Amino acid sequence: MRIAILAALFVFLSCSEKPQTEVEKWKAQAENTTIIRDDFGVPHIYGKTDADAVFGLLYAQCEDDFNRVEQNYIWATGRLAEVEGEQAIYSDLRAKLFMTEEEAIAKYDSSPEWLKKLCDAFADGINYYLHTHPEVKPKLLTHFEPWMPMYFSEGSIGGDIERISTEKIKAFYESGMELPEMEEFKLKREEEMAEPQGSNGIAISGKLTQSGNAMLLINPHTSFYFRGEVHVVSEEGLNAYGAVTWGQFFVYQGFNEKTGWMHTSTYTDVMDEFKETLVKNDGNLFYQYGDELRPVDSLEVTLKYKEGDSLKERTFPMYRTHHGPITHLVDGQWTASAMVWEPVKALEQSYIRTKQDGYQGFREMMDIRTNSSNNTVYADAEGNIAYFHGNFVPKRDTIYDYTQPVDGSNPKTDWQGLHSVDENILVLNPENGWIQNCNSTPYTLALEFSPKRQDYPNYMSRDQENFRGIHAIELLTDRSDYTLDSLIELAHDPYLPAFEALIPGLVKAYDANPTPTLKKPIEILREWDFTTSEKSVAMTLAHYYGTLCYAKAERPEGMYPMQWVNYWGSDWPNSKKIELFQEVVAQLENDFGTWQMPWGEVNRYQRLNGDIRQPFDDTQPSIPIGFASGRWGALAAYGARYDNGTKKIYGTRGNSFVAVVEFGDKVKAKTMLAGGQSGNPNSPHFNDQAQLYADKQFKDAAFYKEDVLKRAEHTYKPGE
């Protein structure tokens, strides 16, 4: 009898311990998750645990734009050439140089259990979506793995790795040469001509607001449709609202009930290049480091690429030193690229950030020090406002110039650990009552209460102002009684300081030698107040003139973009100014039949389909936009792509997700999302915010459950 009981118990335990099938596991997790879509399609995800909430968050993201979720991971994991062909193979190689798939799996395996659960939920949420939507045909990734987030641990897609040139990698691997000087010059000019990337972050102390509560402007400038708007809640203390980069399981720019965080691209020097001295010995490769020879870490990777309807392969050797992977040649020497690469810690920091309830916890979270590509502007319900300039900053010997490649064989050039958060540029509650950062110098972020340049090593930050920074400072100085609506108004102020620097010089050049054919357009510019609007003809003339200056005008050595504009408006020869303006008038007449084009007739918003690279068509409907490029100092940046084969200008980046937040007993927020929540043209939320965007009309964010329920349009569980 005893044996029979033991046998029965063994059978029972065996059955109870039998692992669930994958689908059964997904269905069980879906039962712990509820998604409520509000009247703008924003998903409010409620989970029993954080992992349940992440499961629902990824499921909801796939509903909104699986195309972008998949694309981000195709790119991040180094498989882009399998979709786009051999021209993308060096993008893939760049990803593998820093981490192979085997290394990503090892990173996942070494993660703390709580993070593993979130990574598992990430993969399960996407895979359950694909299981329940067989009509969705992925381009490549039919099954997502929990190690994939290791490649994509920052909310700025690519982050630092995108700054490593694939053209230089290609030159190294294909010809064993440095990138030709003219090619490097061409890449530099293309970078200078590109629409400025970056963001605006503004924090306002309660002493300057009508309510007495601190406020935060969250204003990233990204590609349109780069992030979705989400709200994710769990019974384990998660309650974060904001923008999530497609495919990530944490809110990247946003707020919870007590704290808010806004990231702006930093110019802290966080990446360096080390020229290695190589030695071959008995067929093995070594590099010199002080008095020792260290073995070069060598491995191979085989990458696939699409050619026609088939896949082909190329195998590459990869080399690494303790500085990082060998990516290119400098002065004939193999050169390693060094940057932060701690994906586990970076994911931990990105997630922990969303659950902080005050400054102390937020400040302690910053001690993880892996948020390398961003500054952070902060505000909270305790009334604090703060600014963290960078987060991962290596210590270096300041006798060396790290803006150039340094000698990797000299141990003195090596990184000497990291600066602490307190050693980095940090501002808390400045007496002026506000903080601004628009990718400009941190040494003007709070007027006379700003950090002092002489207190920091020269690599800590570039001391360069830009026109958005100038504009923000002017708007914020000696102003008070802020409300959410007045903060929105400030964020859309139409003044463009770059043109006050550029256009009067053109008018003076005309006055010095009048050209009859230019009289009328010059008079329009003479009377202009340097503000942008849909009806402004002066704005059209100025934009085309400024853009041609960037393309064709002289750039004196040692100047940065804001100084170029000042030079073109003052010391650049009058004859050159007039010659360029004549070209502007001729171009407008050729494209539109007249130079008298109101800005809104030229500058348009159009969303025709869900493609990642948007097509544009002058014959299809579009919306007039009065915003302007951030290059001219517009806080509400509206940047265009100019190789569309169209006459009109169509926006592709700038204000995308924007939020204004007020912290008090209860958090209040208003948000805007360019276009709409969904990437599906058949969805009512594909373009339902487009006109609101053009009209600067924000929607109230539904943060509390009772408000979410009042605005609920659809409530369901994943899979339903």
mmCIF file with all atom_site columns, N, CA, C and O in Angstrom, residues 184-206:
data_model
loop_
_atom_site.group_PDB
_atom_site.id
_atom_site.type_symbol
_atom_site.label_atom_id
_atom_site.label_alt_id
_atom_site.label_comp_id
_atom_site.label_asym_id
_atom_site.label_entity_id
_atom_site.label_seq_id
_atom_site.pdbx_PDB_ins_code
_atom_site.Cartn_x
_atom_site.Cartn_y
_atom_site.Cartn_z
_atom_site.occupancy
_atom_site.B_iso_or_equiv
_atom_site.pdbx_formal_charge
_atom_site.auth_seq_id
_atom_site.auth_comp_id
_atom_site.auth_asym_id
_atom_site.auth_atom_id
_atom_site.pdbx_PDB_model_num
ATOM 1  N N  . GLU A 1 184 ? 35.407 61.190 -46.458 1.00 0.00 ? 184 GLU A N  1
ATOM 2  C CA . GLU A 1 184 ? 35.203 61.663 -45.093 1.00 0.00 ? 184 GLU A CA 1
ATOM 3  C C  . GLU A 1 184 ? 34.628 63.075 -45.104 1.00 0.00 ? 184 GLU A C  1
ATOM 4  O O  . GLU A 1 184 ? 33.727 63.411 -44.319 1.00 0.00 ? 184 GLU A O  1
ATOM 5  N N  . PHE A 1 185 ? 35.136 63.909 -46.002 1.00 0.00 ? 185 PHE A N  1
ATOM 6  C CA . PHE A 1 185 ? 34.621 65.271 -46.135 1.00 0.00 ? 185 PHE A CA 1
ATOM 7  C C  . PHE A 1 185 ? 33.149 65.254 -46.545 1.00 0.00 ? 185 PHE A C  1
ATOM 8  O O  . PHE A 1 185 ? 32.329 66.008 -46.015 1.00 0.00 ? 185 PHE A O  1
ATOM 9  N N  . LYS A 1 186 ? 32.825 64.368 -47.502 1.00 0.00 ? 186 LYS A N  1
ATOM 10 C CA . LYS A 1 186 ? 31.439 64.263 -47.976 1.00 0.00 ? 186 LYS A CA 1
ATOM 11 C C  . LYS A 1 186 ? 30.508 63.849 -46.839 1.00 0.00 ? 186 LYS A C  1
ATOM 12 O O  . LYS A 1 186 ? 29.421 64.413 -46.673 1.00 0.00 ? 186 LYS A O  1
ATOM 13 N N  . LEU A 1 187 ? 30.928 62.857 -46.028 1.00 0.00 ? 187 LEU A N  1
ATOM 14 C CA . LEU A 1 187 ? 30.107 62.420 -44.896 1.00 0.00 ? 187 LEU A CA 1
ATOM 15 C C  . LEU A 1 187 ? 29.911 63.542 -43.892 1.00 0.00 ? 187 LEU A C  1
ATOM 16 O O  . LEU A 1 187 ? 28.834 63.723 -43.327 1.00 0.00 ? 187 LEU A O  1
ATOM 17 N N  . LYS A 1 188 ? 30.985 64.320 -43.671 1.00 0.00 ? 188 LYS A N  1
ATOM 18 C CA . LYS A 1 188 ? 30.908 65.441 -42.731 1.00 0.00 ? 188 LYS A CA 1
ATOM 19 C C  . LYS A 1 188 ? 29.915 66.485 -43.233 1.00 0.00 ? 188 LYS A C  1
ATOM 20 O O  . LYS A 1 188 ? 29.105 67.008 -42.468 1.00 0.00 ? 188 LYS A O  1
ATOM 21 N N  . ARG A 1 189 ? 29.953 66.786 -44.521 1.00 0.00 ? 189 ARG A N  1
ATOM 22 C CA . ARG A 1 189 ? 29.020 67.776 -45.076 1.00 0.00 ? 189 ARG A CA 1
ATOM 23 C C  . ARG A 1 189 ? 27.581 67.275 -45.007 1.00 0.00 ? 189 ARG A C  1
ATOM 24 O O  . ARG A 1 189 ? 26.656 68.045 -44.716 1.00 0.00 ? 189 ARG A O  1
ATOM 25 N N  . GLU A 1 190 ? 27.381 65.997 -45.289 1.00 0.00 ? 190 GLU A N  1
ATOM 26 C CA . GLU A 1 190 ? 26.032 65.435 -45.195 1.00 0.00 ? 190 GLU A CA 1
ATOM 27 C C  . GLU A 1 190 ? 25.498 65.537 -43.766 1.00 0.00 ? 190 GLU A C  1
ATOM 28 O O  . GLU A 1 190 ? 24.327 65.840 -43.547 1.00 0.00 ? 190 GLU A O  1
ATOM 29 N N  . GLU A 1 191 ? 26.378 65.294 -42.804 1.00 0.00 ? 191 GLU A N  1
ATOM 30 C CA . GLU A 1 191 ? 25.987 65.397 -41.399 1.00 0.00 ? 191 GLU A CA 1
ATOM 31 C C  . GLU A 1 191 ? 25.628 66.838 -41.042 1.00 0.00 ? 191 GLU A C  1
ATOM 32 O O  . GLU A 1 191 ? 24.656 67.100 -40.331 1.00 0.00 ? 191 GLU A O  1
ATOM 33 N N  . GLU A 1 192 ? 26.398 67.780 -41.544 1.00 0.00 ? 192 GLU A N  1
ATOM 34 C CA . GLU A 1 192 ? 26.137 69.188 -41.254 1.00 0.00 ? 192 GLU A CA 1
ATOM 35 C C  . GLU A 1 192 ? 24.847 69.671 -41.907 1.00 0.00 ? 192 GLU A C  1
ATOM 36 O O  . GLU A 1 192 ? 24.148 70.532 -41.375 1.00 0.00 ? 192 GLU A O  1
ATOM 37 N N  . MET A 1 193 ? 24.519 69.106 -43.083 1.00 0.00 ? 193 MET A N  1
ATOM 38 C CA . MET A 1 193 ? 23.311 69.519 -43.788 1.00 0.00 ? 193 MET A CA 1
ATOM 39 C C  . MET A 1 193 ? 22.050 68.878 -43.213 1.00 0.00 ? 193 MET A C  1
ATOM 40 O O  . MET A 1 193 ? 20.952 69.363 -43.429 1.00 0.00 ? 193 MET A O  1
ATOM 41 N N  . ALA A 1 194 ? 22.215 67.754 -42.518 1.00 0.00 ? 194 ALA A N  1
ATOM 42 C CA . ALA A 1 194 ? 21.054 67.037 -41.997 1.00 0.00 ? 194 ALA A CA 1
ATOM 43 C C  . ALA A 1 194 ? 20.317 67.874 -40.966 1.00 0.00 ? 194 ALA A C  1
ATOM 44 O O  . ALA A 1 194 ? 20.911 68.693 -40.266 1.00 0.00 ? 194 ALA A O  1
ATOM 45 N N  . GLU A 1 195 ? 19.023 67.670 -40.885 1.00 0.00 ? 195 GLU A N  1
ATOM 46 C CA . GLU A 1 195 ? 18.216 68.351 -39.872 1.00 0.00 ? 195 GLU A CA 1
ATOM 47 C C  . GLU A 1 195 ? 18.788 68.063 -38.489 1.00 0.00 ? 195 GLU A C  1
ATOM 48 O O  . GLU A 1 195 ? 19.070 66.907 -38.150 1.00 0.00 ? 195 GLU A O  1
ATOM 49 N N  . PRO A 1 196 ? 19.003 69.095 -37.669 1.00 0.00 ? 196 PRO A N  1
ATOM 50 C CA . PRO A 1 196 ? 19.577 68.871 -36.335 1.00 0.00 ? 196 PRO A CA 1
ATOM 51 C C  . PRO A 1 196 ? 18.732 67.891 -35.525 1.00 0.00 ? 196 PRO A C  1
ATOM 52 O O  . PRO A 1 196 ? 17.507 67.974 -35.508 1.00 0.00 ? 196 PRO A O  1
ATOM 53 N N  . GLN A 1 197 ? 19.410 66.957 -34.886 1.00 0.00 ? 197 GLN A N  1
ATOM 54 C CA . GLN A 1 197 ? 18.733 66.033 -33.995 1.00 0.00 ? 197 GLN A CA 1
ATOM 55 C C  . GLN A 1 197 ? 18.860 66.555 -32.572 1.00 0.00 ? 197 GLN A C  1
ATOM 56 O O  . GLN A 1 197 ? 19.719 67.356 -32.271 1.00 0.00 ? 197 GLN A O  1
ATOM 57 N N  . GLY A 1 198 ? 17.992 66.075 -31.717 1.00 0.00 ? 198 GLY A N  1
ATOM 58 C CA . GLY A 1 198 ? 18.075 66.523 -30.339 1.00 0.00 ? 198 GLY A CA 1
ATOM 59 C C  . GLY A 1 198 ? 16.711 66.774 -29.754 1.00 0.00 ? 198 GLY A C  1
ATOM 60 O O  . GLY A 1 198 ? 15.707 66.315 -30.271 1.00 0.00 ? 198 GLY A O  1
ATOM 61 N N  . SER A 1 199 ? 16.656 67.515 -28.677 1.00 0.00 ? 199 SER A N  1
ATOM 62 C CA . SER A 1 199 ? 15.412 67.666 -27.937 1.00 0.00 ? 199 SER A CA 1
ATOM 63 C C  . SER A 1 199 ? 15.453 68.912 -27.074 1.00 0.00 ? 199 SER A C  1
ATOM 64 O O  . SER A 1 199 ? 16.510 69.521 -26.887 1.00 0.00 ? 199 SER A O  1
ATOM 65 N N  . ASN A 1 200 ? 14.283 69.259 -26.529 1.00 0.00 ? 200 ASN A N  1
ATOM 66 C CA . ASN A 1 200 ? 14.181 70.338 -25.548 1.00 0.00 ? 200 ASN A CA 1
ATOM 67 C C  . ASN A 1 200 ? 13.676 69.764 -24.229 1.00 0.00 ? 200 ASN A C  1
ATOM 68 O O  . ASN A 1 200 ? 12.683 69.040 -24.211 1.00 0.00 ? 200 ASN A O  1
ATOM 69 N N  . GLY A 1 201 ? 14.347 70.099 -23.159 1.00 0.00 ? 201 GLY A N  1
ATOM 70 C CA . GLY A 1 201 ? 13.844 69.767 -21.840 1.00 0.00 ? 201 GLY A CA 1
ATOM 71 C C  . GLY A 1 201 ? 13.802 71.025 -20.994 1.00 0.00 ? 201 GLY A C  1
ATOM 72 O O  . GLY A 1 201 ? 14.791 71.759 -20.929 1.00 0.00 ? 201 GLY A O  1
ATOM 73 N N  . ILE A 1 202 ? 12.659 71.301 -20.374 1.00 0.00 ? 202 ILE A N  1
ATOM 74 C CA . ILE A 1 202 ? 12.519 72.480 -19.512 1.00 0.00 ? 202 ILE A CA 1
ATOM 75 C C  . ILE A 1 202 ? 11.823 72.062 -18.222 1.00 0.00 ? 202 ILE A C  1
ATOM 76 O O  . ILE A 1 202 ? 10.774 71.406 -18.259 1.00 0.00 ? 202 ILE A O  1
ATOM 77 N N  . ALA A 1 203 ? 12.405 72.421 -17.097 1.00 0.00 ? 203 ALA A N  1
ATOM 78 C CA . ALA A 1 203 ? 11.798 72.175 -15.785 1.00 0.00 ? 203 ALA A CA 1
ATOM 79 C C  . ALA A 1 203 ? 11.553 73.513 -15.112 1.00 0.00 ? 203 ALA A C  1
ATOM 80 O O  . ALA A 1 203 ? 12.420 74.392 -15.121 1.00 0.00 ? 203 ALA A O  1
ATOM 81 N N  . ILE A 1 204 ? 10.361 73.674 -14.532 1.00 0.00 ? 204 ILE A N  1
ATOM 82 C CA . ILE A 1 204 ? 9.951  74.929 -13.902 1.00 0.00 ? 204 ILE A CA 1
ATOM 83 C C  . ILE A 1 204 ? 9.654  74.686 -12.428 1.00 0.00 ? 204 ILE A C  1
ATOM 84 O O  . ILE A 1 204 ? 8.863  73.810 -12.073 1.00 0.00 ? 204 ILE A O  1
ATOM 85 N N  . SER A 1 205 ? 10.266 75.465 -11.557 1.00 0.00 ? 205 SER A N  1
ATOM 86 C CA . SER A 1 205 ? 10.024 75.363 -10.123 1.00 0.00 ? 205 SER A CA 1
ATOM 87 C C  . SER A 1 205 ? 8.621  75.866 -9.774  1.00 0.00 ? 205 SER A C  1
ATOM 88 O O  . SER A 1 205 ? 8.062  76.731 -10.459 1.00 0.00 ? 205 SER A O  1
ATOM 89 N N  . GLY A 1 206 ? 8.084  75.330 -8.684  1.00 0.00 ? 206 GLY A N  1
ATOM 90 C CA . GLY A 1 206 ? 6.759  75.749 -8.239  1.00 0.00 ? 206 GLY A CA 1
ATOM 91 C C  . GLY A 1 206 ? 6.663  77.222 -7.894  1.00 0.00 ? 206 GLY A C  1
ATOM 92 O O  . GLY A 1 206 ? 5.577  77.805 -7.926  1.00 0.00 ? 206 GLY A O  1
#
